[in-house]
């Protein structure tokens, strides 16, 4: 019944964990959920007010434009200038997306023909790989190893693969490893892409979730980036807006045009009311962004202190709301995840769910209140690992 493409998708690894989680919930167990990549804090009220007002205006009840409202694209471009010092043309170098996941999943349809290669990181957000497979492309993994700071080693990509590759996905600050990238790394990627005629897509969804004032750069800050690439970003994590579905792509005009052609045939754009809320988010009061950072920092420090004391190894993240921790040697990531869930009522994500190079790690999300994180640490302590 299902297409070969659908059947060829990597197996859903979380089924047994979902099942165990359901069992625990049904049994009334108080679960501490550090498994989801979804902010637990609400969208700021000025943004909701703008959304409600826009929803009442009949002008916004009709089909939106494919590429997004020009006012929203102007707000993105202003924000990129203010935050990164990057200049963009709102008409040609910015496009609204129905959440960045939508754009990430669709972009392979614009640039991959049957059998063309997409270079994807491993471990990674699963959408790069699956979008590529659904478009008929062939994903080739670039291992992200701890000894390389969870950056791909481009020199390891052989000549044949370089020739077959049409697109390379990178994602810094990184989900799930929480690694960040400096401009030198982006420069390497740009040179590699220019030499091999490969399109670069950086996913910068966590650009604003950073700690200790260490602001992650945009890929587009680096010289010649716009010749070869584009960057996905999203209001989801910055403004706690995952439920509204609003993101964007900025950068190379032809890349944006390509994704636009695909989307014009698939969807009819993001709702105007949500884009108007997005304008308020980008241009209005930014207090929530700083306050999110403070909240995640408190949680990060609390979790790290706890798990390090217990002998788990994890780097202190400079960005993202994840902690990527090594599991104790006698476990693999799935076994350890099940142990935490079964014996401590703590939900984490097994690293292997992000790709085979994620084996040996689990991802903690900082999406529960600090008291709950402390309670989680106490429960792990009681396991006497
Ligand atoms: C959360 C996340 C996104 C954002 O997804 P939206 O569709 O914009 O909500 C993109 N990339 C990564 C790696 C993420 O973790």
Tab-separated table of C-alpha atoms and ligand atoms in Angstrom:
chain	number	residue	atom	x	y	z
A	1	UNK	CA	0.000	0.000	0.000
A	2	UNK	CA	2.719	2.527	0.926
A	3	UNK	CA	5.229	3.921	-1.531
A	4	UNK	CA	8.733	2.577	-1.664
A	5	UNK	CA	9.977	5.970	-0.509
A	6	UNK	CA	7.771	5.927	2.531
A	7	UNK	CA	8.749	2.387	3.313
A	8	UNK	CA	12.422	3.225	2.965
A	9	UNK	CA	12.298	5.829	5.723
A	10	UNK	CA	14.461	4.959	8.700
A	11	UNK	CA	12.500	3.009	11.315
A	12	UNK	CA	10.758	5.038	13.981
A	13	UNK	CA	13.004	4.337	16.918
A	14	UNK	CA	10.911	5.929	19.601
A	15	UNK	CA	7.923	3.562	19.370
A	16	UNK	CA	8.975	1.371	22.305
A	17	UNK	CA	9.759	4.464	24.369
A	18	UNK	CA	6.427	6.087	23.517
A	19	UNK	CA	4.745	2.866	24.594
A	20	UNK	CA	6.590	2.791	27.912
A	21	UNK	CA	5.798	6.490	28.430
A	22	UNK	CA	2.094	5.827	27.846
A	23	UNK	CA	2.178	2.961	30.323
A	24	UNK	CA	3.739	5.173	32.976
A	25	UNK	CA	1.265	7.979	32.377
A	26	UNK	CA	-1.657	5.555	32.562
A	27	UNK	CA	-0.276	4.246	35.834
A	28	UNK	CA	-0.335	7.809	37.158
A	29	UNK	CA	3.459	8.153	37.360
A	30	UNK	CA	4.652	11.763	37.593
A	31	UNK	CA	6.883	12.020	34.533
A	32	UNK	CA	9.559	14.670	34.182
A	33	UNK	CA	9.616	15.249	30.455
A	34	UNK	CA	13.027	16.317	29.206
A	35	UNK	CA	12.385	14.668	25.876
A	36	UNK	CA	10.741	17.287	23.701
A	37	UNK	CA	12.323	20.145	21.784
A	38	UNK	CA	9.443	22.483	22.493
A	39	UNK	CA	9.633	25.529	24.794
A	40	UNK	CA	7.334	25.186	27.821
A	41	UNK	CA	6.926	28.952	28.181
A	42	UNK	CA	4.052	30.872	26.575
A	43	UNK	CA	4.185	33.195	23.573
A	44	UNK	CA	4.585	36.807	24.818
A	45	UNK	CA	1.246	38.577	25.272
A	46	UNK	CA	2.011	41.468	22.896
A	47	UNK	CA	2.418	38.861	20.143
A	48	UNK	CA	-0.858	37.130	21.025
A	49	UNK	CA	-2.635	40.503	21.067
A	50	UNK	CA	-1.369	41.264	17.560
A	51	UNK	CA	-2.463	37.814	16.421
A	52	UNK	CA	-5.994	38.197	17.845
A	53	UNK	CA	-6.448	41.604	16.308
A	54	UNK	CA	-5.210	40.383	12.924
A	55	UNK	CA	-7.486	37.343	13.126
A	56	UNK	CA	-10.528	39.642	13.353
A	57	UNK	CA	-9.636	41.528	10.182
A	58	UNK	CA	-11.444	39.986	7.180
A	59	UNK	CA	-8.514	40.986	4.937
A	60	UNK	CA	-6.602	38.202	6.657
A	61	UNK	CA	-9.291	35.577	6.089
A	62	UNK	CA	-8.328	35.024	2.472
A	63	UNK	CA	-5.400	33.147	0.912
A	64	UNK	CA	-2.061	34.670	1.878
A	65	UNK	CA	0.696	35.217	-0.719
A	66	UNK	CA	3.061	32.344	-1.520
A	67	UNK	CA	6.271	34.111	-0.652
A	68	UNK	CA	4.916	35.794	2.486
A	69	UNK	CA	3.804	39.327	3.364
A	70	UNK	CA	6.367	41.904	2.326
A	71	UNK	CA	5.966	43.580	5.744
A	72	UNK	CA	6.951	40.350	7.470
A	73	UNK	CA	9.911	39.887	5.150
A	74	UNK	CA	10.969	43.467	5.861
A	75	UNK	CA	10.786	42.765	9.582
A	76	UNK	CA	13.013	39.687	9.126
A	77	UNK	CA	15.518	41.682	7.094
A	78	UNK	CA	15.649	44.463	9.725
A	79	UNK	CA	16.155	41.851	12.406
A	80	UNK	CA	18.993	40.174	10.469
A	81	UNK	CA	20.642	43.578	10.046
A	82	UNK	CA	20.253	44.440	13.720
A	83	UNK	CA	21.260	41.072	15.096
A	84	UNK	CA	23.910	39.890	12.619
A	85	UNK	CA	24.839	42.943	10.561
A	86	UNK	CA	23.699	41.034	7.454
A	87	UNK	CA	22.070	43.004	4.598
A	88	UNK	CA	19.304	41.299	2.640
A	89	UNK	CA	16.787	42.299	0.001
A	90	UNK	CA	13.330	41.609	1.444
A	91	UNK	CA	11.867	41.088	-2.044
A	92	UNK	CA	14.329	38.479	-3.272
A	93	UNK	CA	16.386	37.216	-0.381
A	94	UNK	CA	13.749	36.376	2.230
A	95	UNK	CA	10.788	34.042	2.213
A	96	UNK	CA	8.178	33.175	4.824
A	97	UNK	CA	7.793	29.506	5.799
A	98	UNK	CA	5.067	27.631	7.657
A	99	UNK	CA	7.636	26.848	10.342
A	100	UNK	CA	11.191	26.186	9.216
A	101	UNK	CA	10.592	22.412	9.269
A	102	UNK	CA	8.304	22.890	6.298
A	103	UNK	CA	11.042	24.603	4.287
A	104	UNK	CA	13.712	22.121	5.335
A	105	UNK	CA	11.537	19.209	4.239
A	106	UNK	CA	10.630	20.828	0.908
A	107	UNK	CA	13.962	22.257	-0.216
A	108	UNK	CA	15.338	18.918	-1.484
A	109	UNK	CA	12.469	18.839	-4.016
A	110	UNK	CA	13.900	21.966	-5.606
A	111	UNK	CA	17.479	20.773	-5.965
A	112	UNK	CA	17.683	16.975	-5.949
A	113	UNK	CA	16.966	14.641	-8.811
A	114	UNK	CA	16.615	10.896	-8.360
A	115	UNK	CA	19.820	9.589	-6.758
A	116	UNK	CA	21.477	12.978	-6.180
A	117	UNK	CA	23.364	13.223	-2.930
A	118	UNK	CA	22.532	15.403	0.060
A	119	UNK	CA	25.255	15.688	2.699
A	120	UNK	CA	23.629	15.521	6.086
A	121	UNK	CA	25.053	15.602	9.588
A	122	UNK	CA	24.762	12.572	11.871
A	123	UNK	CA	23.465	12.867	14.576
A	124	UNK	CA	20.929	15.429	13.380
A	125	UNK	CA	17.427	16.792	13.388
A	126	UNK	CA	15.755	14.029	11.388
A	127	UNK	CA	14.071	16.273	8.815
A	128	UNK	CA	17.205	16.813	6.672
A	129	UNK	CA	17.509	13.115	6.009
A	130	UNK	CA	13.840	12.349	5.550
A	131	UNK	CA	13.165	15.370	3.322
A	132	UNK	CA	15.988	14.195	1.115
A	133	UNK	CA	14.702	10.610	0.903
A	134	UNK	CA	11.142	11.725	0.128
A	135	UNK	CA	12.484	13.861	-2.712
A	136	UNK	CA	14.255	10.820	-4.181
A	137	UNK	CA	17.709	11.937	-3.118
A	138	UNK	CA	20.391	9.919	-1.417
A	139	UNK	CA	21.488	11.104	2.017
A	140	UNK	CA	25.167	10.661	2.814
A	141	UNK	CA	26.017	11.106	6.468
A	142	UNK	CA	28.773	13.316	7.756
A	143	UNK	CA	29.664	11.990	11.229
A	144	UNK	CA	29.677	14.638	13.953
A	145	UNK	CA	32.295	13.371	16.359
A	146	UNK	CA	33.009	14.703	19.792
A	147	UNK	CA	36.750	14.921	19.046
A	148	UNK	CA	35.948	17.320	16.171
A	149	UNK	CA	33.696	19.483	18.322
A	150	UNK	CA	30.699	17.841	16.622
A	151	UNK	CA	31.621	19.431	13.277
A	152	UNK	CA	31.771	17.401	10.085
A	153	UNK	CA	35.226	16.690	8.711
A	154	UNK	CA	34.792	17.867	5.122
A	155	UNK	CA	38.147	16.435	4.085
A	156	UNK	CA	36.766	12.962	4.707
A	157	UNK	CA	34.173	13.364	1.940
A	158	UNK	CA	35.482	11.462	-1.063
A	159	UNK	CA	35.799	12.829	-4.593
A	160	UNK	CA	32.867	10.836	-5.998
A	161	UNK	CA	30.480	11.944	-3.270
A	162	UNK	CA	31.549	15.572	-3.727
A	163	UNK	CA	30.648	15.326	-7.418
A	164	UNK	CA	27.258	13.758	-6.730
A	165	UNK	CA	26.324	16.129	-3.920
A	166	UNK	CA	23.925	18.961	-4.642
A	167	UNK	CA	23.177	20.191	-1.166
A	168	UNK	CA	24.797	20.190	2.262
A	169	UNK	CA	22.858	20.714	5.473
A	170	UNK	CA	24.518	22.107	8.553
A	171	UNK	CA	22.946	23.163	11.829
A	172	UNK	CA	24.645	25.383	14.395
A	173	UNK	CA	23.916	25.939	17.213
A	174	UNK	CA	23.315	22.222	16.918
A	175	UNK	CA	20.417	20.017	17.842
A	176	UNK	CA	21.051	17.515	19.429
A	177	UNK	CA	24.720	18.013	20.428
A	178	UNK	CA	24.432	21.710	21.478
A	179	UNK	CA	27.711	22.422	19.641
A	180	UNK	CA	28.225	25.900	18.219
A	181	UNK	CA	30.135	27.002	15.119
A	182	UNK	CA	32.546	29.868	14.602
A	183	UNK	CA	32.875	31.842	11.424
A	184	UNK	CA	36.057	29.911	10.491
A	185	UNK	CA	34.023	26.742	10.182
A	186	UNK	CA	31.425	28.461	8.020
A	187	UNK	CA	34.235	29.750	5.819
A	188	UNK	CA	35.477	26.184	5.318
A	189	UNK	CA	31.984	25.084	4.338
A	190	UNK	CA	31.623	27.989	1.907
A	191	UNK	CA	34.940	27.190	0.200
A	192	UNK	CA	34.028	23.505	0.000
A	193	UNK	CA	30.606	24.331	-1.459
A	194	UNK	CA	31.951	26.815	-3.999
A	195	UNK	CA	34.617	24.389	-5.173
A	196	UNK	CA	32.163	21.531	-5.597
A	197	UNK	CA	29.078	23.502	-6.685
A	198	UNK	CA	27.016	22.470	-3.714
A	199	UNK	CA	24.241	24.500	-2.107
A	200	UNK	CA	24.627	25.170	1.625
A	201	UNK	CA	21.631	25.252	3.942
A	202	UNK	CA	22.377	26.289	7.498
A	203	UNK	CA	19.675	25.784	10.096
A	204	UNK	CA	20.059	28.563	12.668
A	205	UNK	CA	16.898	27.852	14.688
A	206	UNK	CA	18.771	28.253	18.000
A	207	UNK	CA	20.610	31.491	17.204
A	208	UNK	CA	19.014	33.311	20.156
A	209	UNK	CA	19.233	30.572	22.785
A	210	UNK	CA	22.788	31.309	23.905
A	211	UNK	CA	24.549	31.677	27.251
A	212	UNK	CA	27.098	33.964	28.859
A	213	UNK	CA	26.730	36.586	26.133
A	214	UNK	CA	28.354	34.354	23.491
A	215	UNK	CA	26.112	35.201	20.540
A	216	UNK	CA	26.252	32.585	17.789
A	217	UNK	CA	26.929	34.080	14.338
A	218	UNK	CA	24.810	33.710	11.244
A	219	UNK	CA	26.282	31.695	8.391
A	220	UNK	CA	25.421	34.707	6.226
A	221	UNK	CA	27.883	36.925	8.129
A	222	UNK	CA	30.743	35.179	6.378
A	223	UNK	CA	32.136	36.458	3.076
A	224	UNK	CA	30.623	34.807	-0.022
A	225	UNK	CA	28.016	32.917	2.023
A	226	UNK	CA	25.235	34.407	-0.047
A	227	UNK	CA	26.878	33.152	-3.250
A	228	UNK	CA	26.401	29.549	-2.192
A	229	UNK	CA	23.873	29.318	0.572
A	230	UNK	CA	20.839	30.245	2.569
A	231	UNK	CA	19.851	30.058	6.201
A	232	UNK	CA	16.726	28.759	7.865
A	233	UNK	CA	15.563	30.470	10.998
A	234	UNK	CA	12.363	30.394	12.946
A	235	UNK	CA	10.326	32.310	15.480
A	236	UNK	CA	9.543	28.996	17.202
A	237	UNK	CA	12.363	28.905	19.724
A	238	UNK	CA	13.121	32.632	19.965
A	239	UNK	CA	9.609	33.729	20.914
A	240	UNK	CA	8.066	30.441	22.157
A	241	UNK	CA	5.959	30.242	19.012
A	242	UNK	CA	6.195	26.588	17.983
A	243	UNK	CA	2.402	26.317	17.935
A	244	UNK	CA	1.883	29.089	15.391
A	245	UNK	CA	4.109	27.738	12.630
A	246	UNK	CA	6.205	30.604	11.414
A	247	UNK	CA	9.763	30.521	10.121
A	248	UNK	CA	11.756	31.813	7.189
A	249	UNK	CA	14.578	31.288	4.722
A	250	UNK	CA	17.069	34.060	3.945
A	251	UNK	CA	20.076	34.245	1.639
A	252	UNK	CA	20.829	33.319	-1.953
A	253	UNK	CA	18.176	34.564	-4.340
A	254	UNK	CA	18.161	31.491	-6.595
A	255	UNK	CA	17.894	29.098	-3.661
A	256	UNK	CA	14.938	31.042	-2.358
A	257	UNK	CA	13.377	31.088	-5.792
A	258	UNK	CA	13.769	27.303	-6.037
A	259	UNK	CA	12.051	26.598	-2.752
A	260	UNK	CA	9.394	29.148	-3.716
A	261	UNK	CA	8.586	27.241	-6.906
A	262	UNK	CA	8.106	24.020	-4.954
A	263	UNK	CA	5.962	25.673	-2.325
A	264	UNK	CA	3.780	27.501	-4.827
A	265	UNK	CA	2.684	24.051	-5.964
A	266	UNK	CA	2.185	22.530	-2.540
A	267	UNK	CA	0.938	25.064	-0.006
A	268	UNK	CA	-0.584	28.512	-0.086
A	269	UNK	CA	1.670	30.305	2.352
A	270	UNK	CA	1.645	31.077	6.061
A	271	UNK	CA	-1.446	32.726	7.507
A	272	UNK	CA	-1.341	36.533	7.416
A	273	UNK	CA	-2.491	36.767	11.031
A	274	UNK	CA	0.468	34.643	12.130
A	275	UNK	CA	2.858	36.746	10.042
A	276	UNK	CA	1.449	39.903	11.645
A	277	UNK	CA	2.078	38.321	15.033
A	278	UNK	CA	5.590	37.549	13.765
A	279	UNK	CA	6.146	41.211	12.876
A	280	UNK	CA	5.180	42.178	16.423
A	281	UNK	CA	7.542	39.517	17.778
A	282	UNK	CA	10.489	40.743	15.699
A	283	UNK	CA	9.902	44.482	16.116
A	284	UNK	CA	8.212	44.697	19.533
A	285	UNK	CA	9.463	44.353	23.071
A	286	UNK	CA	12.333	41.811	23.248
A	287	UNK	CA	12.174	41.200	27.013
A	288	UNK	CA	11.011	37.608	26.562
A	289	UNK	CA	14.124	36.660	24.579
A	290	UNK	CA	16.478	37.699	27.378
A	291	UNK	CA	14.231	36.198	30.006
A	292	UNK	CA	14.109	32.863	28.120
A	293	UNK	CA	17.896	32.821	28.088
A	294	UNK	CA	18.042	33.432	31.837
A	295	UNK	CA	15.530	30.672	32.463
A	296	UNK	CA	17.342	28.124	30.295
A	297	UNK	CA	20.681	29.072	31.868
A	298	UNK	CA	19.372	28.404	35.370
A	299	UNK	CA	18.013	25.052	34.222
A	300	UNK	CA	21.201	24.192	32.334
A	301	UNK	CA	23.388	24.893	35.353
A	302	UNK	CA	21.117	22.932	37.642
A	303	UNK	CA	21.008	19.897	35.358
A	304	UNK	CA	24.756	19.941	34.686
A	305	UNK	CA	25.664	20.238	38.335
A	306	UNK	CA	23.415	17.309	39.077
A	307	UNK	CA	24.420	14.930	36.349
A	308	UNK	CA	28.131	15.635	36.641
A	309	UNK	CA	27.972	14.898	40.322
A	310	UNK	CA	26.436	11.580	39.352
A	311	UNK	CA	29.299	10.797	37.006
A	312	UNK	CA	27.581	11.461	33.685
A	313	UNK	CA	29.735	13.366	31.210
A	314	UNK	CA	28.371	16.329	29.307
A	315	UNK	CA	29.849	19.508	27.853
A	316	UNK	CA	28.404	22.752	29.117
A	317	UNK	CA	26.361	24.015	26.178
A	318	UNK	CA	27.116	27.529	24.906
A	319	UNK	CA	23.779	27.573	23.101
A	320	UNK	CA	20.481	25.659	22.528
A	321	UNK	CA	18.242	24.283	25.266
A	322	UNK	CA	19.792	20.816	25.141
A	323	UNK	CA	22.387	18.949	27.135
A	324	UNK	CA	24.057	16.112	25.231
A	325	UNK	CA	25.328	13.626	27.781
A	326	UNK	CA	27.418	10.489	27.446
A	327	UNK	CA	25.647	7.414	28.828
A	328	UNK	CA	27.501	5.184	31.322
A	329	UNK	CA	29.663	2.623	29.559
A	330	UNK	CA	27.596	-0.427	30.362
A	331	UNK	CA	24.529	1.012	28.567
A	332	UNK	CA	23.594	1.996	25.049
A	333	UNK	CA	21.455	5.075	24.493
A	334	UNK	CA	18.174	3.180	24.189
A	335	UNK	CA	18.804	1.040	27.294
A	336	UNK	CA	19.758	4.081	29.323
A	337	UNK	CA	16.692	6.018	28.154
A	338	UNK	CA	14.467	3.115	29.166
A	339	UNK	CA	16.150	2.867	32.556
A	340	UNK	CA	15.564	6.575	33.252
A	341	UNK	CA	11.954	6.304	32.192
A	342	UNK	CA	11.190	3.033	33.919
A	343	UNK	CA	13.047	3.562	37.201
A	344	UNK	CA	13.042	7.354	37.565
A	345	UNK	CA	10.107	8.617	35.514
A	346	UNK	CA	12.385	10.859	33.459
A	347	UNK	CA	11.918	11.190	29.725
A	348	UNK	CA	15.019	11.899	27.621
A	349	UNK	CA	15.770	11.236	23.958
A	350	UNK	CA	18.182	8.412	23.050
A	351	UNK	CA	21.008	9.675	20.865
A	352	UNK	CA	20.613	6.856	18.367
A	353	UNK	CA	17.264	8.366	17.357
A	354	UNK	CA	19.249	11.181	15.698
A	355	UNK	CA	21.460	8.822	13.707
A	356	UNK	CA	23.951	6.070	14.372
A	357	UNK	CA	26.662	8.484	15.455
A	358	UNK	CA	24.339	9.594	18.232
A	359	UNK	CA	24.776	6.188	19.864
A	360	UNK	CA	26.321	6.441	23.316
A	361	UNK	CA	24.541	9.696	24.197
A	362	UNK	CA	21.181	10.930	25.413
A	363	UNK	CA	19.686	14.379	24.935
A	364	UNK	CA	18.159	16.233	27.858
A	365	UNK	CA	15.861	19.151	26.915
A	366	UNK	CA	15.710	22.063	29.343
A	367	UNK	CA	11.967	22.352	28.935
A	368	UNK	CA	10.784	21.772	32.494
A	369	UNK	CA	10.980	24.179	35.427
A	370	UNK	CA	14.164	24.222	37.466
A	371	UNK	CA	12.442	22.583	40.481
A	372	UNK	CA	11.443	19.684	38.246
A	373	UNK	CA	14.966	19.396	36.893
A	374	UNK	CA	16.282	19.283	40.473
A	375	UNK	CA	13.724	16.609	41.275
A	376	UNK	CA	14.923	14.701	38.201
A	377	UNK	CA	18.519	14.874	39.385
A	378	UNK	CA	17.452	13.534	42.804
A	379	UNK	CA	15.693	10.655	41.123
A	380	UNK	CA	18.776	9.838	39.033
A	381	UNK	CA	20.864	9.971	42.202
A	382	UNK	CA	18.557	7.439	43.848
A	383	UNK	CA	19.264	5.012	40.989
A	384	UNK	CA	22.813	4.625	42.294
A	385	UNK	CA	24.253	4.174	38.819
B	1	LIG	C1	12.990	23.311	16.568
B	1	LIG	C2	13.871	23.205	15.374
B	1	LIG	C3	13.536	23.880	14.200
B	1	LIG	C4	12.342	24.800	14.129
B	1	LIG	O1	11.248	24.178	13.632
B	1	LIG	P1	9.962	25.018	13.246
B	1	LIG	O2	9.379	24.206	12.155
B	1	LIG	O3	10.383	26.371	12.785
B	1	LIG	O4	9.102	25.067	14.465
B	1	LIG	C5	14.390	23.774	13.117
B	1	LIG	N1	15.524	23.061	13.191
B	1	LIG	C6	15.883	22.421	14.306
B	1	LIG	C7	17.171	21.706	14.349
B	1	LIG	C8	15.053	22.457	15.425
B	1	LIG	O5	15.412	21.790	16.524
